[in-house]
mmCIF file of C-alpha atoms and ligand atoms in Angstrom:
data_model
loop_
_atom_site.group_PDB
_atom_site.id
_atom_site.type_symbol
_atom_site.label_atom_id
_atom_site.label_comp_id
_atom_site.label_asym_id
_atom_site.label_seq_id
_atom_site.Cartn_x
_atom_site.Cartn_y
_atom_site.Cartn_z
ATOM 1 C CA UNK A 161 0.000 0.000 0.000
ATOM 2 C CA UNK A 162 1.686 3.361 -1.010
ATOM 3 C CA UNK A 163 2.201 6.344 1.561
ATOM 4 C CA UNK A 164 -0.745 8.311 0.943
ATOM 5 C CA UNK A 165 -3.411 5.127 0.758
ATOM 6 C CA UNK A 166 -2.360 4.218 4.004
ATOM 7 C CA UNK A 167 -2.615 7.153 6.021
ATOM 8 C CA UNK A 168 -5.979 7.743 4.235
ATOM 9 C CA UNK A 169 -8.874 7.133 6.560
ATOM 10 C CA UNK A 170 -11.166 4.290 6.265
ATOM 11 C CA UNK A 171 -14.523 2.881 7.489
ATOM 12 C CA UNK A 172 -15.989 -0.388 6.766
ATOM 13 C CA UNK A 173 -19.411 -1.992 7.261
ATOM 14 C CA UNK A 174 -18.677 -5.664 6.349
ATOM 15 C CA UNK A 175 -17.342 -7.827 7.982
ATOM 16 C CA UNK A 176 -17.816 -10.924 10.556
ATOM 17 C CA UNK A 177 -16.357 -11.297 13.656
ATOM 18 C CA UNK A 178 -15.646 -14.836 13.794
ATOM 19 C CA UNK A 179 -14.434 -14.836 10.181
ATOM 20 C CA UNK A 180 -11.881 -12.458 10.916
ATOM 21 C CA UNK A 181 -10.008 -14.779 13.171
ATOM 22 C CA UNK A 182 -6.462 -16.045 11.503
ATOM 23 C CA UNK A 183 -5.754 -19.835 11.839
ATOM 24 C CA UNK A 184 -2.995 -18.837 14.195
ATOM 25 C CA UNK A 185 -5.723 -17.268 16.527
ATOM 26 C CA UNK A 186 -8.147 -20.261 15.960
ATOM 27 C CA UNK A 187 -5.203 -22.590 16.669
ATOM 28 C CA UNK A 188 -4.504 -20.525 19.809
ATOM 29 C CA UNK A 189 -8.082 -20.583 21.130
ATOM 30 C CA UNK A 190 -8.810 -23.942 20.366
ATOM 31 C CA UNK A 191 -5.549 -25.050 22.406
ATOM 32 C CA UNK A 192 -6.387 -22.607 25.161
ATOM 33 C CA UNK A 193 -9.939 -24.267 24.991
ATOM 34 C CA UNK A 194 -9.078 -27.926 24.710
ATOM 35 C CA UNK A 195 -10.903 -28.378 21.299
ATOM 36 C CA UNK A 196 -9.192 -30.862 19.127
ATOM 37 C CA UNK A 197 -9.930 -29.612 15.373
ATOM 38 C CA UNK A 198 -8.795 -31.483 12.475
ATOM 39 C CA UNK A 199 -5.612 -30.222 10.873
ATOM 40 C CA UNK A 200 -7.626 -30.821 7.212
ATOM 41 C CA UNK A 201 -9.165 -27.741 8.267
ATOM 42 C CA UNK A 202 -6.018 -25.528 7.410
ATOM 43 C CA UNK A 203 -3.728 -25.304 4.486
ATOM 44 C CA UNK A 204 -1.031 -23.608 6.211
ATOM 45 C CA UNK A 205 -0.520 -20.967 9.083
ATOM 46 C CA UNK A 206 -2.077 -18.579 6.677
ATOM 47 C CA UNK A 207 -4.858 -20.090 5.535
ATOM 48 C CA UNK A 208 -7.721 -22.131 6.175
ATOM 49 C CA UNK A 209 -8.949 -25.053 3.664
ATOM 50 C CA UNK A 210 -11.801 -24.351 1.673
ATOM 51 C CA UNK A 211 -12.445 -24.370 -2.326
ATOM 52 C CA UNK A 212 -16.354 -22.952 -2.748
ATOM 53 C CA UNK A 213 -18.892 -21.308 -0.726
ATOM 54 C CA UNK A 214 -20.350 -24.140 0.806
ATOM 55 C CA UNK A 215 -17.069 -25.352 1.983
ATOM 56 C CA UNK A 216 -16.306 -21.971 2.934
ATOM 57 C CA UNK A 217 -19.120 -21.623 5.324
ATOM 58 C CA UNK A 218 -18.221 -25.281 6.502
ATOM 59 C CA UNK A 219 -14.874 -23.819 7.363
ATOM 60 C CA UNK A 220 -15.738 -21.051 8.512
ATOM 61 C CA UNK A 221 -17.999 -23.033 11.232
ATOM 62 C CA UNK A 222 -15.308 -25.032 12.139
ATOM 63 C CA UNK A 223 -13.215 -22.282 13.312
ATOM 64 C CA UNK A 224 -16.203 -20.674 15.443
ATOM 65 C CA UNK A 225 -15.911 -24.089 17.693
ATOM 66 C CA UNK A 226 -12.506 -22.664 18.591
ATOM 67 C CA UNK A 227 -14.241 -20.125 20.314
ATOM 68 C CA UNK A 228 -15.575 -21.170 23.797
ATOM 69 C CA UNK A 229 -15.525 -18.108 26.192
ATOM 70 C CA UNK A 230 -15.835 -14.925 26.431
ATOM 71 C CA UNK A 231 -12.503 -13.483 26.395
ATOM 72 C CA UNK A 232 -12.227 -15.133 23.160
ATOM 73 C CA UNK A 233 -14.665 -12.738 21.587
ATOM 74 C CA UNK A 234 -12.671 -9.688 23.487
ATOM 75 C CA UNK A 235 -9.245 -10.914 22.262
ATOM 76 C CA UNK A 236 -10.814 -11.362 18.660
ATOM 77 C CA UNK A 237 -12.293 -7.878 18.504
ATOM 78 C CA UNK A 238 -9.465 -6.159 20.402
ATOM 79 C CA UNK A 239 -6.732 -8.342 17.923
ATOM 80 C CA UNK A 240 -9.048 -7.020 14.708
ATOM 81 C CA UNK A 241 -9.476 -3.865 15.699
ATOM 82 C CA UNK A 242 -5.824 -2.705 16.227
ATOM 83 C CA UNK A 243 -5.165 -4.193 12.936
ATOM 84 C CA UNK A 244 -7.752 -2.181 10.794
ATOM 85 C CA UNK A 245 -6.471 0.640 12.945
ATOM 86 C CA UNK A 246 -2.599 0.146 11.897
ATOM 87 C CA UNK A 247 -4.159 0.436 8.314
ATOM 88 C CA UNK A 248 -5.959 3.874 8.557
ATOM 89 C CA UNK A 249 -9.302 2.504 9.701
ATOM 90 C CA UNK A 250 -11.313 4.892 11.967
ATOM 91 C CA UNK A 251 -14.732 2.932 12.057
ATOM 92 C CA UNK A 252 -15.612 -0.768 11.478
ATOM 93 C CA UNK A 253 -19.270 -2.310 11.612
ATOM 94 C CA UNK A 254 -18.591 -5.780 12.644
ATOM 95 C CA UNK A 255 -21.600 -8.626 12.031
ATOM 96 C CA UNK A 256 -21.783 -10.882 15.159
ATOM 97 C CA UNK A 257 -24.011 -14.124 15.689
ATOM 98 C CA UNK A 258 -26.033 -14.902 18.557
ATOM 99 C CA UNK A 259 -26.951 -17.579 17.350
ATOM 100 C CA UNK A 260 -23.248 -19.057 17.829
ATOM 101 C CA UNK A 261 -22.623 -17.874 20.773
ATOM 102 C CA UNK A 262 -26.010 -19.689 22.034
ATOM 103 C CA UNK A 263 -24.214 -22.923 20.218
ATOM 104 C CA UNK A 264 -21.463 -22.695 22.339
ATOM 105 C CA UNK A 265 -23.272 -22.405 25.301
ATOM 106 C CA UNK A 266 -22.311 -18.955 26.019
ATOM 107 C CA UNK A 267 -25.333 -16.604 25.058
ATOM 108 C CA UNK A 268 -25.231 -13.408 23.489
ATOM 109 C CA UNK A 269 -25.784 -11.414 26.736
ATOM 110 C CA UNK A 270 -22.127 -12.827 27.993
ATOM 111 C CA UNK A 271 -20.206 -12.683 23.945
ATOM 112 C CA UNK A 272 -22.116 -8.740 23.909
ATOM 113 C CA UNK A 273 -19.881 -8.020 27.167
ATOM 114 C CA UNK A 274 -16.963 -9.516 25.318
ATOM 115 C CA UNK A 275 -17.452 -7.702 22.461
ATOM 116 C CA UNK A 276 -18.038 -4.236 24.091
ATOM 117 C CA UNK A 277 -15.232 -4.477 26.363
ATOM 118 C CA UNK A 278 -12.861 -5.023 23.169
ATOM 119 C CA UNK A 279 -14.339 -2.133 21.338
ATOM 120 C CA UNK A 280 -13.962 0.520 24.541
ATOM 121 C CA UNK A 281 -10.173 -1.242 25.284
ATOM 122 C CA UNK A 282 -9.691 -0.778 20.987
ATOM 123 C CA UNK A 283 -11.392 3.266 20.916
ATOM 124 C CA UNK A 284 -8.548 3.990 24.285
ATOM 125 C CA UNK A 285 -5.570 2.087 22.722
ATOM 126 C CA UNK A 286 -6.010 2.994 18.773
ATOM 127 C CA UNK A 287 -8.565 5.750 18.637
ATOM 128 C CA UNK A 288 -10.635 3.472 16.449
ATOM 129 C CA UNK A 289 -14.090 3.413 17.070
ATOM 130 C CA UNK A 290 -16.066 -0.070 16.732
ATOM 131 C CA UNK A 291 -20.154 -1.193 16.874
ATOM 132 C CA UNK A 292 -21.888 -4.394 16.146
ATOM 133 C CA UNK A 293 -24.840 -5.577 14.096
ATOM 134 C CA UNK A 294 -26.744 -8.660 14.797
ATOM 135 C CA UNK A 295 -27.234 -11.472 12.505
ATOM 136 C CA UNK A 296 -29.279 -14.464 11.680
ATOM 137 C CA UNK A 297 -28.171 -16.995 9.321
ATOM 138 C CA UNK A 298 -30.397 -17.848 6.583
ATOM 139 C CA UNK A 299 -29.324 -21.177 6.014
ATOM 140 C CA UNK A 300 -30.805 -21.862 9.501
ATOM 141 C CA UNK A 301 -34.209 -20.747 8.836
ATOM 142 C CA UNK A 302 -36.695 -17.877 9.959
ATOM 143 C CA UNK A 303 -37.291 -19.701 12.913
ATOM 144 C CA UNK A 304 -33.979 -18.983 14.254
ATOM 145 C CA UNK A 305 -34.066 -15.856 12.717
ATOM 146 C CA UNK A 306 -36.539 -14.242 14.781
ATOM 147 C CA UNK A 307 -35.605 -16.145 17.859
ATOM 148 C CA UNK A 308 -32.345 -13.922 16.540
ATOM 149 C CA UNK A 309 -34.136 -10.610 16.469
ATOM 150 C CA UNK A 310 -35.979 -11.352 19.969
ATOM 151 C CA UNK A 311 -32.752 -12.127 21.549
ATOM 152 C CA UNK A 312 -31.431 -9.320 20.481
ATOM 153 C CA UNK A 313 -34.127 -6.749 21.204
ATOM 154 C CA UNK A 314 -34.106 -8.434 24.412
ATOM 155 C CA UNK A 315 -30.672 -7.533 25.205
ATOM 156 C CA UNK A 316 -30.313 -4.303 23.916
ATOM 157 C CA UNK A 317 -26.539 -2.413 24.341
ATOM 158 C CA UNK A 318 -26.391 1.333 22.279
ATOM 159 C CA UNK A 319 -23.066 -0.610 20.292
ATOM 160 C CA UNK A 320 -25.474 -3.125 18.852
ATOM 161 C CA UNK A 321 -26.803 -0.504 16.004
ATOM 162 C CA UNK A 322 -28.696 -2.771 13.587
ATOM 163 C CA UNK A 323 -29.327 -6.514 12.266
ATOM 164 C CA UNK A 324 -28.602 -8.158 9.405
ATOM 165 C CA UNK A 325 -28.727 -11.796 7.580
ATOM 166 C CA UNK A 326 -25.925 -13.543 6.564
ATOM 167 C CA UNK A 327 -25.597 -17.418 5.478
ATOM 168 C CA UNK A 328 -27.025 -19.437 2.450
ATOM 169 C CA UNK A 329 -28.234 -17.005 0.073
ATOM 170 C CA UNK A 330 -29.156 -19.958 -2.165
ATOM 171 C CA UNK A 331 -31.967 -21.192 0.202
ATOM 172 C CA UNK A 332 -35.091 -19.820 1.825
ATOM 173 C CA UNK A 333 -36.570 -16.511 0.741
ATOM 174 C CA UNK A 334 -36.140 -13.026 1.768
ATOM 175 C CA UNK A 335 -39.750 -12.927 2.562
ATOM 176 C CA UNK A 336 -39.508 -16.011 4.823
ATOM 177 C CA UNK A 337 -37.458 -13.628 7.346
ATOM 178 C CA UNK A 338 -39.862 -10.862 7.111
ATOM 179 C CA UNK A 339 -41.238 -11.374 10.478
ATOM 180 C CA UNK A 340 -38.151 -11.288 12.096
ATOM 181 C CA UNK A 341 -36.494 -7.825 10.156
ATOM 182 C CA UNK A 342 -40.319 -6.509 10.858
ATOM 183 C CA UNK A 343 -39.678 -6.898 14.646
ATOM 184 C CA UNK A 344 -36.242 -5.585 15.064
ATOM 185 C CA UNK A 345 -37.600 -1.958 12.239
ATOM 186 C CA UNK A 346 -40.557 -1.567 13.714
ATOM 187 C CA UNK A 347 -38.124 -1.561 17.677
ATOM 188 C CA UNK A 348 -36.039 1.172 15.415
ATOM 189 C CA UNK A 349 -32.795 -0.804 13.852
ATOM 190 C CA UNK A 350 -31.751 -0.161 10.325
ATOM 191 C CA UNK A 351 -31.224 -3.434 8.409
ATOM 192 C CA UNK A 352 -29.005 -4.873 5.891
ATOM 193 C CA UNK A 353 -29.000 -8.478 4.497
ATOM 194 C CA UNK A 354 -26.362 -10.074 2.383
ATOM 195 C CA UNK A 355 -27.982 -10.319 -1.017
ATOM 196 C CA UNK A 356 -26.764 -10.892 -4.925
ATOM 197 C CA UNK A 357 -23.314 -12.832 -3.858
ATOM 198 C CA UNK A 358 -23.932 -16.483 -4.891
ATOM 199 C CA UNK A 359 -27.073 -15.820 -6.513
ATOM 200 C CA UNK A 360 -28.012 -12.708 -9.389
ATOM 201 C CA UNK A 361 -29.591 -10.172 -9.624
ATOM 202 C CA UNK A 362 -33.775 -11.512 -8.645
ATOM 203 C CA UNK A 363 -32.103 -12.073 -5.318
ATOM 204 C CA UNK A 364 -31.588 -9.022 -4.549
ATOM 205 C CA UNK A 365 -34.160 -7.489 -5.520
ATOM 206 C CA UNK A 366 -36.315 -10.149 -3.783
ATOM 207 C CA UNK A 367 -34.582 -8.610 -0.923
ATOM 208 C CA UNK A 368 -35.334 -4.895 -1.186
ATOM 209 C CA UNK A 369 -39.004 -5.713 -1.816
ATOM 210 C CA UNK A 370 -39.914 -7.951 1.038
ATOM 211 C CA UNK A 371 -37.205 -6.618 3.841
ATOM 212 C CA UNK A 372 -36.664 -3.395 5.036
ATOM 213 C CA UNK A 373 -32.896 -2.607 4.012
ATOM 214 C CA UNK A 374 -31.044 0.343 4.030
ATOM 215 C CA UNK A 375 -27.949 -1.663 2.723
ATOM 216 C CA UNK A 376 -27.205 -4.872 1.361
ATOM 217 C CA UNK A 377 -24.384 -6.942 2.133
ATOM 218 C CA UNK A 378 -22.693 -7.396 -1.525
ATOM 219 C CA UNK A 379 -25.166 -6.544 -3.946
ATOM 220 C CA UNK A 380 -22.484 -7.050 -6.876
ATOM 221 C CA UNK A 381 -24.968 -9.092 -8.982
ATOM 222 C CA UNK A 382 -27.867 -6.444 -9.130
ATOM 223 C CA UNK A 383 -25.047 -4.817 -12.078
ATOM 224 C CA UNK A 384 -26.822 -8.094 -13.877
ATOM 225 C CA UNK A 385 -29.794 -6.009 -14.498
ATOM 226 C CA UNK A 386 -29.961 -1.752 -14.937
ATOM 227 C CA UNK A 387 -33.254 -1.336 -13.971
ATOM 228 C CA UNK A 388 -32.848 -2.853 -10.544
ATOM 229 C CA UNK A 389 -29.563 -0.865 -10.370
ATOM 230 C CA UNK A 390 -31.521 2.041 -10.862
ATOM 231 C CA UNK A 391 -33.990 1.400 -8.388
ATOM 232 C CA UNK A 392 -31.143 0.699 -6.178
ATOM 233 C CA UNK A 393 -29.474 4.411 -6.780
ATOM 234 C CA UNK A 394 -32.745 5.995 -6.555
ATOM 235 C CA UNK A 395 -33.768 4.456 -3.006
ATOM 236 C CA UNK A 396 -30.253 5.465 -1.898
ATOM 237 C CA UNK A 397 -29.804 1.806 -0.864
ATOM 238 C CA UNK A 398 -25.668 1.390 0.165
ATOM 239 C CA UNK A 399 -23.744 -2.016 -0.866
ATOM 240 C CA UNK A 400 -21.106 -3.423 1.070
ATOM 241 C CA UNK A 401 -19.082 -4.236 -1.932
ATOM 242 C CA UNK A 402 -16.231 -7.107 -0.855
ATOM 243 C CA UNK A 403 -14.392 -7.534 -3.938
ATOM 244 C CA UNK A 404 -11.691 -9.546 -2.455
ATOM 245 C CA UNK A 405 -14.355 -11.967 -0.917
ATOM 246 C CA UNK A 406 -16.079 -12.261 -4.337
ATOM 247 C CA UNK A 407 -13.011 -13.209 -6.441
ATOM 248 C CA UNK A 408 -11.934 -15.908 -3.661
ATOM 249 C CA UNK A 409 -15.222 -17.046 -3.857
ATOM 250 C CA UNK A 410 -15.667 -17.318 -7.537
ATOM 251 C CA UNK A 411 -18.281 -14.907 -7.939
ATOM 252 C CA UNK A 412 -16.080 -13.237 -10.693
ATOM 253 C CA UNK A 413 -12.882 -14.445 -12.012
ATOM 254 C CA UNK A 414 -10.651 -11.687 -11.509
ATOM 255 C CA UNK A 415 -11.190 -8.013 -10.258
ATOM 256 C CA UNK A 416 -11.184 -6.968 -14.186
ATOM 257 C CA UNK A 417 -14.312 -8.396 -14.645
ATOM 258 C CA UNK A 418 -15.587 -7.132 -10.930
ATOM 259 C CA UNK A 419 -18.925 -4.445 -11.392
ATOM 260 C CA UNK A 420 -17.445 -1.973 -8.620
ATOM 261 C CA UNK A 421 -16.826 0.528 -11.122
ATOM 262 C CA UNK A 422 -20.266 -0.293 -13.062
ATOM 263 C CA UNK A 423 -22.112 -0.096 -10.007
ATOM 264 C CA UNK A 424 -20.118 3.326 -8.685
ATOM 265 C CA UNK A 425 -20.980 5.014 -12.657
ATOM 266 C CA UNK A 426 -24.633 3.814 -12.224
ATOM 267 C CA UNK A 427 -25.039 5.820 -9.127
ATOM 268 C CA UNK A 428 -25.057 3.757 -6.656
ATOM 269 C CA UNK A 429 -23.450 4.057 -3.137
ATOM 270 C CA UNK A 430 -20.572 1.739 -2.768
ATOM 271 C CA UNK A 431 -18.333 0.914 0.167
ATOM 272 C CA UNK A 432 -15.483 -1.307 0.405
ATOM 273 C CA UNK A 433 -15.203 -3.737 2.813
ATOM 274 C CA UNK A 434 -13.005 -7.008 3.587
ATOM 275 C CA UNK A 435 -15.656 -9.459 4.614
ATOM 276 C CA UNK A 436 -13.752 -12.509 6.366
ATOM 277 C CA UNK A 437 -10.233 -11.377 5.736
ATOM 278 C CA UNK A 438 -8.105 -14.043 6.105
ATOM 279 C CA UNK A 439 -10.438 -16.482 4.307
ATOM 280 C CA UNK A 440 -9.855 -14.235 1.022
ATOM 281 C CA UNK A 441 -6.307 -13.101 2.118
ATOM 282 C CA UNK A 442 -7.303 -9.330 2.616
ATOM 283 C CA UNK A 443 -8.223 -6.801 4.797
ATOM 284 C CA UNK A 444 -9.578 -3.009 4.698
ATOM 285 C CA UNK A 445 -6.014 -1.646 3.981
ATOM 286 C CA UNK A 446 -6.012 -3.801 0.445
ATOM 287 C CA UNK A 447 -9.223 -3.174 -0.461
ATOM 288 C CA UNK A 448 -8.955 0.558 -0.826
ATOM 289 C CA UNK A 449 -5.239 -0.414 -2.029
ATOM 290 C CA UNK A 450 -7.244 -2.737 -4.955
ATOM 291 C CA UNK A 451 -9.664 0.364 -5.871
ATOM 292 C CA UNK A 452 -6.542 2.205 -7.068
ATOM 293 C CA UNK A 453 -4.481 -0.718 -8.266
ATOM 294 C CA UNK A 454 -7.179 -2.455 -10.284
ATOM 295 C CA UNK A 455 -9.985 -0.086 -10.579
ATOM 296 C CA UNK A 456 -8.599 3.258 -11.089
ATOM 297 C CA UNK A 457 -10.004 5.042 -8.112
ATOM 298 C CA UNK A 458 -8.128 8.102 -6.880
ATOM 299 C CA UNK A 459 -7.350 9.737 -3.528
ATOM 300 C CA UNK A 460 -10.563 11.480 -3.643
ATOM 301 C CA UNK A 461 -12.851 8.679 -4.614
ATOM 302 C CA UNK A 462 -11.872 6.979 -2.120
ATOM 303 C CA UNK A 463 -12.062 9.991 0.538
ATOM 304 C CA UNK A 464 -15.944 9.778 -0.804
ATOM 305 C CA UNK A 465 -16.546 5.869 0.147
ATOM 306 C CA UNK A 466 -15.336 6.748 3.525
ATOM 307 C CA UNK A 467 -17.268 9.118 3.685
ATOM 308 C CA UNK A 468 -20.447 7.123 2.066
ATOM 309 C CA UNK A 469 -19.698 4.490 4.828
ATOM 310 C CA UNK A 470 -19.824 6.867 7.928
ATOM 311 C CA UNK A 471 -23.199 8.022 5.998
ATOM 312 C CA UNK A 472 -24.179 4.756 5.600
ATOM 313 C CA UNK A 473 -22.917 3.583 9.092
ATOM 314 C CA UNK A 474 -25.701 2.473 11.705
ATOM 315 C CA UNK A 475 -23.797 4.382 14.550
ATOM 316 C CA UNK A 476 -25.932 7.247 16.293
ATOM 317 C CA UNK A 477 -25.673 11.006 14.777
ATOM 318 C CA UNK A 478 -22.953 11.667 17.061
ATOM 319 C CA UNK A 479 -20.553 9.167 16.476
ATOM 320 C CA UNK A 480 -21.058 9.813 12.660
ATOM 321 C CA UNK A 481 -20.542 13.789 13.237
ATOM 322 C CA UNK A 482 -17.387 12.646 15.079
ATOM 323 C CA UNK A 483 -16.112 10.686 11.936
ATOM 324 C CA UNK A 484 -17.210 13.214 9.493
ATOM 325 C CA UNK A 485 -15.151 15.551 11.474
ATOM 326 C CA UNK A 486 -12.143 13.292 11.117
ATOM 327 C CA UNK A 487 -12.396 13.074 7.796
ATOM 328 C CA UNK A 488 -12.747 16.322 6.868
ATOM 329 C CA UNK A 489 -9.564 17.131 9.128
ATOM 330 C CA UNK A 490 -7.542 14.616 7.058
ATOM 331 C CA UNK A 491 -8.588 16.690 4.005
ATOM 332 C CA UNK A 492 -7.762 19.801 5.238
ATOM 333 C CA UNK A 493 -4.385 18.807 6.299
ATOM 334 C CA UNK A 494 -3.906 16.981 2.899
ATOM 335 C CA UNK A 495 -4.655 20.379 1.666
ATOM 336 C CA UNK A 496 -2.424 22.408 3.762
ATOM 337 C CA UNK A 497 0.052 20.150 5.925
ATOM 338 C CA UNK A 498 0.483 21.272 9.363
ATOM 339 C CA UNK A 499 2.934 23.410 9.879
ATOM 340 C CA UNK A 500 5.535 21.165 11.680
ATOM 341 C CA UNK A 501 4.911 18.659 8.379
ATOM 342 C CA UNK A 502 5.617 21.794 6.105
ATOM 343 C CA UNK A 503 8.485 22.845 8.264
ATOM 344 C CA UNK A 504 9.955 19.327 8.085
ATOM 345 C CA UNK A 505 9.876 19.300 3.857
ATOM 346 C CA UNK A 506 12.029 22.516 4.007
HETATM 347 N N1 ADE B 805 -20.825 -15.557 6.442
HETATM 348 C C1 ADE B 805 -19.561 -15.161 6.506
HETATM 349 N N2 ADE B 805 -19.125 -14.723 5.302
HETATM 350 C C2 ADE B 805 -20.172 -14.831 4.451
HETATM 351 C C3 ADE B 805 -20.365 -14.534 3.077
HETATM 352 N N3 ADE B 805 -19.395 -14.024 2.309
HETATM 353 N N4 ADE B 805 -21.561 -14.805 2.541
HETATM 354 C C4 ADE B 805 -22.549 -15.313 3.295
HETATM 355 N N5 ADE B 805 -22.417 -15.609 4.583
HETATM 356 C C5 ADE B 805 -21.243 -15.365 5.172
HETATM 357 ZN ZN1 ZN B 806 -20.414 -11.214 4.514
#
């Protein structure tokens, strides 16, 4: 990442907690938890064994069973945070299940704890601020997905600023989890939903009709069709655009044939996000580095998806103001360096 890309600031809205463990963390919590995983389940210390999406989600299970406790969850979020930080990040949305913290016997009440005390220890030691949104999984069925939204209405922390649906885009229906999106908008939390990853264009638009989404999680495939992209601009509707995560997954074969610049020129609101880093061997600090390398995007462009994200961002007004403000500092000083910087040149 050149100079100026990595001293640029970043937000991002997309990613999951538990996929943003590394195998060495995994490894280490697994030991420190006495659960035996099979070593199938890596390739090497880097990466984890996988060659589709449903054996990514496979994997990706897997390595939640390394997490047992608690201080897992704050060691995760603490250990992700300070490295999105390193790499410019100011703000990261960060998707978390209850639903696996309920499998490992923990319940969300106890991971929430985790969680928050990572994100206040994170904000004091690297000025990076951090929220969560709650997420079913699809592939589990709206059952669990409004036992999801109950939970989580139930135990109700001002860091947990919206819900979501990840999972198995390729079964149920968006409508099928209307109940449980209708609970947690009518309670007040914006909603996004991972849509048009694995499946085109009909999915997502499936989702914009029957849930009520402010973003969706992806989106790529609605460049299938202009109309819906249209509708998409119009409505202001943001995509968490992962184009690291899509080519490792297959959803396009290389970034030259990835939409992100289709989808910016039709309007729509993009942000950039890393998804389950190192599942896809990224992280925020390469995706902005990709949008200039392999799309073309500029220091300002990507000054505006920052921007777009802390717009976008489910955080209260305040935190957002905050942001803005941080932003807009950056540009000034890009502007006009401080004086000790100018001094320094001379
Ligand atoms: N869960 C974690 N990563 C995911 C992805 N890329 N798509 C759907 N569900 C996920
Ligand atoms: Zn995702």
């Amino acid at each position: 990442m050149n100079q100026t890309i990595a001293a640029l600031p970043k937000a991002e809205l997309h990613c999951h907690i538990e996929g943003a463990a590394s195998p060495a963390l995994v490894r280490k919590l697994a030991h420190r938890n006495g659960v035996a995983l099979p070593e199938s389940m890596f390739v090497d210390e880097h990466r984890f064994a996988w060659t589709d999406f449903h054996s990514f989600l496979a994997a990706y299970d897997r390595a939640c069973d390394a997490m047992r406790r608690a201080e897992d969850y704050r060691d995760l979020i603490y250990d992700y945070l300070g490295r999105c930080a390193r790499e410019g990040a100011i703000y990261v949305e960060l998707f978390s299940s209850p639903e696996h913290a309920e499998d490992i016997g923990l319940g969300f009440p106890a991971q929430l704890e985790a969680l928050v005390a990572g994100i206040d220890a994170a904000e004091r030691d690297f000025g990076i601020t951090g929220r969560l949104i709650a997420i079913c999984l699809r592939h589990r069925g709206p059952e669990r997905a409004l036992w999801t939204a109950r939970t989580m209405l139930a135990t109700r922390h001002p860091y947990v600023v919206g819900f979501g649906m990840a999972g198995n885009e390729l079964q149920h229906t968006p409508a099928d989890f209307a109940p449980a999106f209708r609970l947690v908008a009518d309670a007040g939390y914006p909603c996004t939903a991972h849509a048009g990853e694995v499946a085109g264009a009909e999915s997502v638009r499936a989702a914009i009709d029957a849930l009520p989404l402010s973003r969706i999680g992806h989106g790529v495939r609605a460049s299938e069709d202009p109309r819906l992209l249209e509708t998409i601009a119009r409505r202001g509707i943001v995509l968490e655009v992962c184009p690291g995560s899509n080519i490792a997954l297959g959803v396009y074969p290389d970034l030259a044939h990835h939409p992100l610049r289709r989808l910016i020129d039709a309007g729509c609101k993009v942000t950039l996000n890393s998804d389950d880093p190192p599942y896809f061997d990224t992280s925020i600090g390469r995706e902005y580095a990709m949008a200039v390398e392999s799309f073309g995007l500029g220091e300002d462009d990507l000054l505006h998806i920052t921007q777009t994200a802390i717009d976008a961002a489910f955080a209260d007004t305040e935190t957002r103001h905050r942001l803005t403000e941080r932003v807009a500092q950056y540009s000034r000083e890009r502007e006009r360096p401080p004086a000790s910087a100018r001094s320094a040149e001379t």
